[in-house]
């Protein structure tokens, strides 16, 4: 089963709130593949964006469980077709045995910018939809990925609607 | 006025109407206990033998009064000793505020003496917890803690307070405690949809749980059940929420429930679930549970909807409100044929009682004899195991909040502490603890507390000399390999009781049961009664785990 859904949480920025959320996720057996936390733009609140793998019933359970955490003010699904989701990646590729231009041909397709050139490596920065980042990673894997860091997904729903109100 | 942190704690407890707390002193709570000394005319503190006992006492106090239980413990081991008590309360949605001391702010996070991260440890077993590092937050945190514990689906909240905060001085202003109102989350159309399902049903049943008791909704439930003429089955937690003597009462549902509740579950066309959560002990097979029926669920916790079993229609809110509204919109109905059929199944209840032996008493006999000596308002507490199930099957409960048992967590060793809390809360009622020799051995240290406060608890130890419930499973599912369930203990419970300063008595068999019990109940002092039960006694009927009533075991050996 592969049904990924993104959930936005609007939470009180109290110490331990990340632990409360992740501990509940783990003990209820949910499978998360991305989690980000950042200020919510409203004093005293943070926003978490979590992508989980599960059917509609599981996602419904997830939201209901999250809403039981005292510090969670709101939890909602951000539907794929009416939200914008994005993430950033820094990725270091080996250049040994490859023509740098071949690598650049791949990265340019994804508008990835070269941020550092080493003796045996190139480091790129790219941002975009999570699945685009996934394909970039797949393509660069052909050349050998030395290391990479992804920020995790940030997402907002389209239109005037916000989680904050 | 300016008060120190500990006095602020005491004042905030008084704001909440707290007049009784349970606990155990220690280094990190010295300031708090100094304030309790000062406030002893308004707050009674009950000292336990062990913090776990204090936590169970606060739990028993809360279950039998409907108020929030309060327990205080010191940092480190004092705090960790509360954990089983807090987890027990959490699983059964019992409101409790646990106050733990911690080392001073300047010693925190340095592995100081008796320091432990109790907030981290208690996170999965509390509704919420706080560490109060600044005196200015203290009063509001305490107020918030009580509100969280008592609102929505009730449960325990822990407040961890470093020692310097309990000594710091700050301005305190008394606030009046606002009444908690749970908002109704369902709309009129939700009620009409549920009422339509009820009107269409020819064979409805109610499956009620502890939520009915927790919401004090017993009257509303009865009016509802009577109006739609619907038989009622209860989970173990719901006992007391509907009178056992009522014509519509079927019995408990689930693993050791009656034959009729199982048959009704499999043959009904509508299950109306009220404040219950389809635990594995009730819905052994989640897919098959009520498969021929539509299911309506009334609960206060949205996360219980569709958690274990798929629901057709649900109503969210305080059961007192949702039941009253559902009664209003439901048509009056009669289900004569169906209730007759249910009664018929009840007659067939195929449990055979093990033949008497001169060396043992039969557990049902003891329970029935005790029932004759108790009033409807008297309180029955149990530990966990076979004795607990026998009591849940046989004792005829008539009133809510007269039943204290660890239903969710299944905490052996819960009973004596909970009895202490019940007896402290209700000096005018009898408190009876049914326990087993296994459970009793776990926390019998609280006999010291029973004796100190001269609490007239009647402790009935159903002593079969083995760990009966586990042994029963070994008989059924592990080829009678009785691994570690026969401890060969030589404990003399009569002498043990006497050593604690409590009267001890013994029931040898069915013949002397009445006489011994009558004598024990005549005195207004605590009594421990060692009651000899056969090690081969079983709890029947039994639906094996993961199965339905079709595979009910009614006979063994």
XYZ file of C-alpha atoms in Angstrom:
722
model
C 0.000 0.000 0.000
C 1.440 3.312 -1.018
C -0.869 6.160 -0.203
C 1.058 9.147 1.051
C -0.770 12.066 2.564
C 0.514 15.328 3.944
C -0.843 16.632 7.231
C -0.324 20.127 8.587
C -0.248 20.675 12.358
C -0.604 24.023 14.075
C 0.893 23.620 17.534
C 1.768 25.584 20.655
C 5.480 26.209 20.671
C 5.938 24.657 24.121
C 9.052 22.720 25.114
C 8.546 19.072 24.335
C 5.836 19.497 21.736
C 7.917 17.773 19.053
C 8.467 14.860 21.432
C 4.747 14.663 22.205
C 3.899 14.457 18.516
C 6.631 12.008 17.533
C 6.084 9.818 20.575
C 2.385 9.506 19.746
C 3.196 8.741 16.108
C 5.542 5.981 17.188
C 3.303 4.365 19.800
C 0.254 4.375 17.547
C 2.348 2.669 14.882
C 2.066 5.272 12.142
C 4.632 5.305 9.403
C 6.057 8.770 8.731
C 8.434 9.549 5.928
C 8.865 13.270 6.396
C 8.496 15.676 9.296
C 9.407 19.335 9.472
C 8.957 21.927 12.209
C 9.230 25.667 11.875
C 7.785 28.866 13.322
C 4.202 29.297 12.167
C 4.347 33.037 11.663
C 2.108 33.489 14.692
C 3.807 34.262 18.000
C 3.978 31.257 20.306
C 3.036 28.713 17.630
C 4.875 26.320 15.365
C 3.848 24.500 12.269
C 4.619 20.879 11.598
C 4.276 19.241 8.238
C 4.123 15.475 8.347
C 3.800 13.030 5.508
C 2.462 9.613 6.438
C 1.741 6.467 4.559
C -1.708 5.087 5.181
C -5.272 4.642 3.938
C -8.009 7.190 4.602
C -9.081 5.502 7.815
C -5.522 5.554 9.130
C -5.101 9.193 8.215
C -8.391 9.987 9.949
C -7.149 8.131 13.056
C -3.856 9.997 12.829
C -5.582 13.363 12.856
C -7.927 12.360 15.682
C -5.015 11.147 17.769
C -3.013 14.320 17.074
C -5.957 16.459 18.153
C -5.816 14.788 21.570
C -2.430 16.347 22.271
C -3.160 19.412 24.359
C -0.542 21.475 22.528
C -1.915 20.642 19.073
C -4.421 23.300 18.067
C -5.223 22.021 14.613
C -4.419 19.041 12.425
C -5.604 18.784 8.840
C -4.893 16.909 5.662
C -3.400 19.114 2.957
C -4.901 17.487 -0.151
C -2.385 16.813 -2.884
C -4.440 18.390 -5.658
C -5.131 21.625 -3.826
C -1.880 22.249 -1.980
C 1.634 23.256 -2.769
C 4.318 21.028 -1.313
C 8.009 21.620 -1.592
C 11.311 20.529 -0.173
C 14.969 21.410 -0.489
C 17.900 19.069 -0.987
C 21.675 19.433 -0.781
C 23.363 16.568 -2.573
C 27.018 15.710 -3.060
C 27.830 13.611 -6.113
C 31.052 11.858 -6.913
C 32.753 13.107 -10.076
C 35.296 10.277 -10.227
C 35.116 8.449 -13.554
C 32.418 10.789 -14.907
C 32.301 13.754 -17.171
C 31.147 16.753 -15.142
C 28.975 17.802 -18.073
C 26.992 14.583 -17.892
C 26.165 15.342 -14.283
C 25.310 18.949 -15.077
C 23.001 17.778 -17.860
C 20.980 15.898 -15.275
C 20.950 18.602 -12.618
C 19.980 21.351 -15.029
C 16.734 19.492 -15.780
C 15.816 19.991 -12.133
C 17.108 23.557 -11.880
C 19.611 22.360 -9.311
C 22.396 24.842 -8.730
C 25.987 23.904 -8.204
C 26.949 25.270 -4.803
C 30.367 23.683 -4.336
C 32.950 22.005 -6.475
C 35.403 19.637 -4.747
C 38.382 17.703 -6.105
C 36.269 14.609 -6.536
C 32.746 15.895 -5.982
C 30.059 18.381 -6.910
C 27.448 19.641 -4.441
C 24.056 20.787 -5.713
C 21.108 22.536 -4.175
C 17.631 21.916 -5.538
C 14.112 22.494 -4.417
C 10.778 21.366 -5.708
C 7.992 18.883 -5.292
C 8.977 15.899 -3.180
C 8.571 13.414 -6.055
C 10.732 15.579 -8.341
C 13.427 15.549 -5.684
C 13.040 11.763 -5.498
C 13.700 11.443 -9.247
C 16.666 13.792 -9.073
C 18.159 11.589 -6.368
C 17.515 8.500 -8.477
C 19.215 9.993 -11.515
C 22.235 11.250 -9.579
C 22.594 7.849 -7.966
C 23.966 6.662 -11.325
C 27.052 8.777 -10.682
C 27.370 7.863 -7.020
C 25.922 9.947 -4.217
C 28.476 10.710 -1.489
C 26.008 12.301 0.910
C 22.814 14.267 0.927
C 20.528 16.180 3.265
C 16.858 16.893 2.666
C 14.825 19.408 4.641
C 11.626 17.440 4.558
C 8.382 18.655 3.121
C 6.837 22.079 3.648
C 3.268 22.437 2.439
C 0.478 24.998 2.374
C -3.046 24.662 1.088
C -3.979 26.726 -1.980
C -6.310 29.694 -1.787
C -7.048 31.917 1.195
C -7.537 29.130 3.722
C -4.996 28.828 6.568
C -4.434 26.398 9.420
C -3.967 29.262 11.852
C -7.509 30.533 12.155
C -1.092 38.063 48.752
C 2.451 36.747 48.675
C 2.782 32.986 49.206
C 5.481 30.442 48.606
C 5.069 27.888 45.820
C 3.898 25.154 48.185
C 1.246 27.378 49.700
C 0.154 28.309 46.195
C -0.215 24.569 45.457
C -2.362 24.142 48.570
C -4.481 27.197 47.714
C -4.981 25.981 44.137
C -6.054 22.564 45.436
C -8.619 24.321 47.627
C -9.804 26.357 44.620
C -10.569 23.029 42.932
C -12.498 21.765 45.938
C -9.837 19.226 46.877
C -9.998 18.237 50.541
C -8.177 14.895 50.380
C -4.840 14.010 48.836
C -2.783 10.831 48.851
C 0.971 10.658 48.850
C 4.332 10.010 50.378
C 6.887 12.632 51.462
C 10.515 12.940 50.371
C 13.383 15.366 49.889
C 12.103 17.212 46.843
C 8.635 17.721 48.320
C 9.681 18.855 51.809
C 8.337 22.345 51.117
C 5.033 20.940 49.872
C 4.686 18.754 52.968
C 5.479 21.768 55.133
C 2.549 23.574 53.502
C 0.331 20.479 53.965
C 1.196 20.674 57.665
C 0.004 24.260 57.700
C -3.175 23.433 55.702
C -3.958 20.205 57.539
C -7.250 21.632 58.805
C -8.492 21.946 55.222
C -6.596 19.275 53.300
C -6.415 15.729 54.645
C -3.327 13.865 53.532
C -3.412 10.070 53.504
C 0.028 8.536 53.809
C 0.512 5.283 51.916
C 3.160 2.617 52.386
C 4.436 2.992 48.808
C 3.779 5.630 46.157
C 2.071 3.089 43.891
C -0.488 2.492 46.627
C -1.060 6.239 46.894
C -1.655 6.510 43.150
C -4.160 3.623 43.223
C -5.819 5.234 46.234
C -6.241 8.513 44.348
C -7.681 6.433 41.486
C -10.152 4.616 43.766
C -11.113 7.927 45.325
C -11.786 9.401 41.874
C -13.751 6.400 40.555
C -16.051 6.216 43.549
C -16.652 9.972 43.943
C -16.436 11.339 40.400
C -13.987 13.930 41.676
C -10.395 14.331 40.566
C -7.945 12.211 42.556
C -4.759 13.894 43.752
C -1.473 12.160 44.523
C 1.829 13.670 45.625
C 5.246 12.024 45.440
C 8.838 13.044 45.650
C 11.324 13.118 42.781
C 13.151 10.111 41.305
C 11.883 6.795 42.699
C 8.888 8.503 44.300
C 7.814 9.691 40.888
C 8.596 6.433 39.054
C 6.661 4.473 41.679
C 3.543 6.358 40.569
C 3.841 5.171 36.997
C 1.763 1.972 37.214
C -0.913 3.906 39.091
C -0.996 6.664 36.506
C -1.052 4.180 33.610
C -3.937 2.331 35.278
C -5.897 5.581 35.537
C -5.037 6.518 31.957
C -6.311 3.268 30.477
C -9.602 3.577 32.370
C -10.019 7.353 31.811
C -9.878 8.186 35.512
C -9.278 11.855 36.351
C -6.167 12.339 38.450
C -3.605 15.050 39.105
C -0.191 13.723 40.126
C 2.166 16.250 41.662
C 5.817 15.255 41.773
C 8.696 17.197 43.238
C 11.906 17.401 41.313
C 15.405 18.610 42.100
C 15.918 22.380 42.012
C 16.274 24.148 38.670
C 20.047 24.538 39.149
C 20.419 20.767 39.624
C 18.148 19.695 36.747
C 19.726 17.782 33.838
C 22.846 16.956 35.883
C 21.866 13.451 37.003
C 21.438 14.856 40.497
C 20.441 12.695 43.448
C 16.872 11.422 42.980
C 16.504 13.230 39.671
C 14.468 11.639 36.917
C 12.784 13.004 33.785
C 9.289 12.104 34.935
C 7.670 14.220 32.218
C 9.466 12.177 29.576
C 8.624 8.922 31.355
C 4.955 9.718 31.905
C 4.213 11.252 28.506
C 2.518 8.196 26.938
C 0.358 7.540 30.024
C -0.929 11.020 30.795
C -3.379 13.272 28.975
C -0.806 15.980 29.423
C 2.065 16.841 31.735
C 3.906 19.947 32.850
C 7.205 20.851 34.391
C 6.885 24.185 36.182
C 10.284 25.845 36.103
C 9.055 29.305 37.003
C 6.974 30.224 40.047
C 4.942 32.707 38.014
C 3.422 29.837 35.986
C 2.584 27.612 38.952
C -0.986 28.593 39.834
C -2.197 28.590 36.255
C -0.564 25.260 35.482
C -2.348 23.654 38.431
C -5.677 25.108 37.306
C -5.055 23.948 33.755
C -4.069 20.465 34.952
C -7.382 19.981 36.750
C -9.292 21.266 33.769
C -7.542 18.849 31.414
C -8.003 15.916 33.828
C -11.727 16.544 34.238
C -12.827 17.665 30.770
C -13.621 15.653 27.652
C -12.443 12.100 28.094
C -11.048 12.234 31.614
C -7.579 11.101 32.556
C -4.430 11.710 34.561
C -2.233 14.811 34.326
C 1.185 15.102 35.931
C 2.785 18.298 37.254
C 6.504 18.137 37.989
C 7.741 20.961 40.226
C 11.424 21.601 40.996
C 12.127 22.134 44.685
C 13.183 25.786 44.383
C 9.823 26.618 42.782
C 7.997 25.130 45.772
C 9.980 27.491 48.029
C 9.958 30.651 45.887
C 7.582 33.439 46.882
C 5.101 34.937 44.434
C 1.874 36.886 44.327
C -1.214 34.645 44.535
C -4.771 35.656 43.855
C -7.631 33.254 44.444
C -9.692 32.337 41.401
C -13.013 30.570 41.306
C -13.005 27.297 39.475
C -15.281 27.387 36.429
C -17.647 24.496 35.811
C -16.518 22.229 33.009
C -18.883 22.093 30.054
C -18.180 19.671 27.225
C -19.438 20.980 23.934
C -21.728 18.840 21.832
C -20.053 18.156 18.532
C -22.845 16.384 16.703
C -25.536 18.154 14.767
C -29.281 17.616 14.673
C -28.972 15.665 11.436
C -26.509 13.253 13.081
C -29.112 12.522 15.735
C -31.834 12.060 13.146
C -29.622 9.673 11.197
C -29.001 7.620 14.358
C -32.699 7.710 15.269
C -33.537 6.424 11.795
C -31.218 3.433 12.243
C -32.855 2.774 15.604
C -36.357 3.014 14.143
C -35.439 0.575 11.364
C -33.945 -1.931 13.776
C -35.884 -4.980 14.898
C -33.151 -6.503 17.046
C -31.139 -3.714 18.672
C -28.746 -4.046 21.586
C -26.840 -1.553 23.678
C -23.188 -2.189 24.404
C -22.243 0.186 27.199
C -18.905 0.886 28.854
C -17.152 2.888 31.511
C -17.959 6.137 29.728
C -21.519 5.931 31.058
C -20.223 5.898 34.625
C -17.586 8.521 33.928
C -20.208 10.880 32.469
C -22.713 10.146 35.275
C -25.152 9.310 32.492
C -26.837 6.271 34.078
C -30.291 7.890 34.213
C -30.088 9.043 30.613
C -29.018 5.560 29.525
C -31.907 3.909 31.330
C -34.457 6.290 29.846
C -33.028 5.634 26.404
C -32.944 1.841 26.786
C -36.494 1.770 28.132
C -37.890 4.046 25.448
C -36.537 1.934 22.599
C -36.959 -1.327 24.574
C -33.403 -2.450 23.998
C -31.388 -5.099 25.893
C -28.173 -3.865 27.483
C -24.790 -5.563 27.625
C -21.933 -3.950 29.483
C -18.175 -4.108 29.359
C -16.505 -4.888 32.672
C -15.805 -1.165 33.035
C -19.468 -0.242 32.619
C -20.760 -2.327 35.534
C -22.909 -0.238 37.837
C -23.899 2.110 35.025
C -27.065 0.064 34.486
C -28.766 -1.933 37.255
C -28.175 -5.677 37.000
C -31.721 -6.240 38.252
C -33.285 -4.385 35.312
C -35.364 -6.475 32.926
C -33.302 -5.216 29.968
C -29.925 -6.062 31.504
C -28.158 -9.004 29.867
C -24.746 -9.077 31.553
C -21.155 -8.460 30.649
C -19.945 -8.811 27.090
C -16.669 -10.239 25.891
C -14.107 -12.852 26.821
C -15.801 -13.910 30.061
C -19.194 -12.405 29.324
C -22.440 -14.315 29.264
C -23.653 -16.569 26.490
C -26.639 -14.308 25.830
C -24.533 -11.185 25.251
C -22.392 -13.097 22.780
C -25.417 -14.530 20.970
C -27.108 -11.146 20.947
C -23.986 -9.540 19.464
C -23.969 -12.081 16.651
C -27.698 -11.984 15.959
C -28.719 -8.370 16.461
C -29.207 -5.924 13.602
C -28.048 -2.834 15.493
C -25.424 -2.249 18.183
C -25.641 1.053 20.003
C -22.288 1.540 21.680
C -22.332 3.969 24.572
C -19.043 5.067 26.125
C -17.198 1.890 25.192
C -14.236 1.248 22.935
C -14.419 -2.245 21.389
C -11.315 -3.420 23.210
C -9.839 -6.788 22.296
C -11.463 -8.256 25.424
C -14.882 -7.367 23.988
C -14.388 -7.469 20.223
C -12.002 -10.425 20.135
C -12.395 -10.599 16.374
C -12.624 -7.008 15.113
C -13.793 -8.074 11.657
C -16.527 -10.409 12.838
C -17.784 -8.294 15.737
C -21.403 -7.365 15.066
C -20.983 -8.261 11.403
C -24.722 -8.643 10.826
C -25.453 -5.343 12.514
C -25.190 -1.645 11.918
C -23.209 0.114 14.628
C -23.926 3.481 16.224
C -21.321 4.832 18.623
C -21.801 7.522 21.255
C -18.562 8.806 22.718
C -16.781 11.945 23.813
C -13.502 11.002 22.162
C -13.448 11.404 18.384
C -10.405 9.126 18.180
C -12.489 6.161 19.380
C -14.653 6.311 16.253
C -13.535 3.674 13.731
C -10.459 2.878 15.845
C -11.096 -0.836 16.305
C -14.407 -1.525 14.598
C -16.013 0.202 11.623
C -18.895 2.456 12.671
C -22.010 3.349 10.639
C -23.068 6.428 12.556
C -21.683 8.286 15.547
C -22.568 10.996 18.038
C -19.887 13.035 19.766
C -20.253 14.826 23.046
C -20.928 14.370 26.734
C -22.989 11.181 27.057
C -25.435 12.936 29.348
C -26.277 15.308 26.479
C -26.034 12.932 23.531
C -28.120 10.235 25.249
C -30.795 12.744 26.279
C -30.981 14.143 22.757
C -31.028 10.714 21.136
C -33.825 9.636 23.472
C -35.770 12.723 22.488
C -35.509 12.129 18.738
C -35.986 8.341 18.908
C -39.409 6.824 18.537
C -40.784 4.691 21.320
C -40.481 1.046 20.360
C -41.188 -2.467 21.561
C -39.100 -5.512 20.732
C -40.965 -8.254 22.533
C -39.835 -11.137 20.373
C -36.236 -10.058 20.459
C -36.099 -9.498 24.223
C -37.775 -12.871 24.691
C -35.156 -14.505 22.492
C -32.384 -12.837 24.508
C -33.947 -14.061 27.746
C -34.093 -17.549 26.247
C -30.354 -17.471 25.512
C -29.854 -16.299 29.077
C -31.483 -19.478 30.381
C -29.150 -21.561 28.272
C -26.117 -20.001 29.815
C -24.179 -23.203 29.899
C -21.739 -22.585 32.719
C -21.232 -25.581 34.935
C -19.994 -24.847 38.396
C -17.207 -27.119 39.551
C -18.585 -29.573 42.082
C -17.966 -28.615 45.651
C -15.207 -30.203 47.608
C -15.038 -30.134 51.372
C -11.626 -28.547 51.213
C -12.608 -25.518 49.187
C -15.207 -22.822 48.841
C -16.703 -22.005 45.457
C -15.946 -18.437 44.335
C -19.540 -17.811 43.170
C -20.781 -18.940 46.562
C -18.519 -16.422 48.309
C -19.551 -13.591 46.003
C -23.233 -14.319 46.496
C -22.784 -14.536 50.252
C -21.015 -11.165 50.248
C -23.788 -9.661 48.103
C -26.288 -10.591 50.800
C -24.239 -8.665 53.339
C -23.826 -5.508 51.255
C -26.142 -2.690 50.205
C -26.451 -1.352 46.684
C -24.315 1.660 47.620
C -21.443 -0.344 49.082
C -18.244 -0.402 47.103
C -16.671 -3.439 45.507
C -13.003 -3.311 44.531
C -11.001 -6.041 42.848
C -7.501 -6.852 41.841
C -6.839 -8.587 38.546
C -7.272 -12.191 37.553
C -9.839 -14.947 37.948
C -11.418 -13.427 41.068
C -11.978 -10.181 39.144
C -13.868 -11.966 36.381
C -15.921 -14.030 38.834
C -16.987 -10.845 40.594
C -17.778 -9.135 37.281
C -19.982 -12.109 36.356
C -21.746 -12.726 39.643
C -21.940 -9.612 41.793
C -25.205 -7.801 41.121
C -24.291 -4.124 40.770
C -27.143 -1.678 41.004
C -25.502 1.725 41.310
C -22.735 3.567 39.451
C -19.413 4.308 41.146
C -19.694 1.265 43.391
C -17.221 -0.737 41.300
C -13.462 -0.247 41.141
C -11.415 -2.473 38.915
C -8.449 -2.076 36.619
C -10.191 -2.909 33.363
C -7.829 -1.556 30.726
C -4.343 -1.989 32.102
C -5.225 -5.056 34.179
C -3.030 -4.026 37.074
C -2.447 -6.788 39.614
C -1.839 -5.036 42.926
C -4.340 -2.277 42.158
C -6.990 -3.358 44.621
C -5.750 -2.603 48.105
C -4.655 0.938 47.225
C -7.952 1.593 45.428
C -9.823 0.262 48.470
C -7.983 2.737 50.668
C -9.060 5.600 48.405
C -12.659 4.339 48.301
C -12.839 3.880 52.061
C -11.386 7.335 52.737
C -13.955 8.852 50.364
C -16.903 6.917 51.793
C -16.645 6.370 55.539
C -20.401 5.720 55.529
C -20.263 2.747 53.176
C -18.790 -0.722 53.269
C -15.776 -1.310 51.051
C -15.038 -4.890 50.010
C -11.873 -5.897 48.217
C -11.919 -9.155 46.319
C -8.359 -10.150 45.563
C -6.362 -13.225 44.708
C -3.311 -14.543 46.494
C -1.205 -13.498 43.481
C -2.493 -9.920 43.259
C -2.540 -9.495 47.033
C 1.091 -10.504 47.357
C 2.058 -7.670 45.020
C 0.990 -4.711 47.142
C -0.200 -6.037 50.481
C 2.109 -3.489 52.113
C -0.870 -1.112 52.069
C -2.362 -3.169 54.909
C -0.176 -0.856 56.982
C -2.175 2.103 55.643
C -5.477 0.295 56.213
C -4.445 -0.227 59.815
C -3.040 3.300 60.404
C -6.304 4.919 59.375
C -8.454 2.053 60.673
C -10.301 1.779 57.366
C -12.953 -0.940 57.760
C -12.161 -2.636 54.457
C -13.095 -6.309 54.137
C -10.335 -7.971 52.157
C -11.414 -11.301 50.692
C -8.391 -13.190 49.419
C -9.574 -15.839 46.989
C -6.632 -18.022 47.760
C -6.163 -20.806 45.256
C -2.378 -20.874 45.897
C -1.690 -20.461 42.175
C -1.671 -17.681 39.603
C -5.046 -18.866 38.432
C -5.770 -16.868 35.301
C -2.389 -17.482 33.710
C -2.634 -21.102 34.809
C -6.051 -21.358 33.114
C -4.495 -20.141 29.856
C -1.666 -22.655 30.288
C -4.313 -25.350 30.682
C -6.129 -24.261 27.551
C -3.400 -23.147 25.208
C -0.061 -24.407 26.560
C -0.617 -28.117 27.083
C -0.896 -27.818 30.889
C 2.730 -26.792 31.170
C 2.315 -24.791 34.357
C 5.339 -22.599 33.987
C 5.864 -20.402 37.066
C 2.216 -20.269 38.039
C 2.517 -22.401 41.171
C 4.728 -20.392 43.507
C 4.485 -22.830 46.466
C 4.072 -19.977 48.890
C 3.414 -20.680 52.515
C 1.977 -17.276 53.389
C -0.521 -17.477 56.233
C -2.824 -14.561 55.430
C -4.459 -14.678 58.869
C -1.148 -14.302 60.653
C -0.002 -11.781 58.076
C -3.052 -9.621 58.734
C -2.499 -9.883 62.456
C 1.122 -8.831 62.047
C -0.098 -5.637 60.388
C -2.581 -5.095 63.221
C -5.575 -6.198 61.168
C -8.034 -8.947 62.084
C -7.542 -12.164 60.108
C -10.143 -14.883 59.433
C -10.387 -17.970 57.266
C -13.072 -19.585 55.137
C -12.292 -23.280 54.697
C -15.197 -24.293 52.495
C -18.731 -23.374 51.468
C -20.114 -24.535 54.793
C -18.443 -21.969 56.997
C -18.508 -19.114 54.449
C -21.697 -17.410 55.623
C -20.759 -17.557 59.247
C -17.243 -16.176 58.781
C -18.408 -13.441 56.420
C -21.242 -12.392 58.734
C -18.822 -12.042 61.587
C -16.350 -10.118 59.452
C -19.025 -7.714 58.233
C -20.433 -7.199 61.717
C -17.331 -5.361 62.916
C -16.489 -1.840 61.827
C -12.822 -2.635 61.453
C -10.650 -4.001 58.688
C -10.623 -7.760 58.226
C -8.582 -9.988 55.942
C -10.391 -13.213 55.074
C -8.327 -16.015 53.661
C -10.742 -17.920 51.489
C -9.635 -21.323 50.244
C -10.425 -21.875 46.572
C -9.500 -24.858 44.468
C -6.456 -24.271 42.246
C -8.425 -25.953 39.449
C -11.294 -23.494 39.459
C -11.735 -21.816 36.057
C -13.425 -18.703 34.756
C -16.140 -19.809 32.361
C -17.560 -19.249 29.896
C -14.605 -18.066 27.899
C -14.297 -16.827 24.352
C -10.711 -17.540 23.330
C -8.704 -14.479 22.271
C -9.464 -13.391 18.703
C -12.628 -15.535 18.527
C -16.416 -15.084 18.722
C -19.211 -16.635 20.775
C -19.369 -19.552 18.313
C -16.146 -20.802 19.802
C -17.127 -20.154 23.396
C -15.642 -22.584 25.911
C -18.211 -23.613 28.506
C -16.472 -26.608 30.026
C -12.924 -27.535 30.929
C -11.361 -30.808 32.130
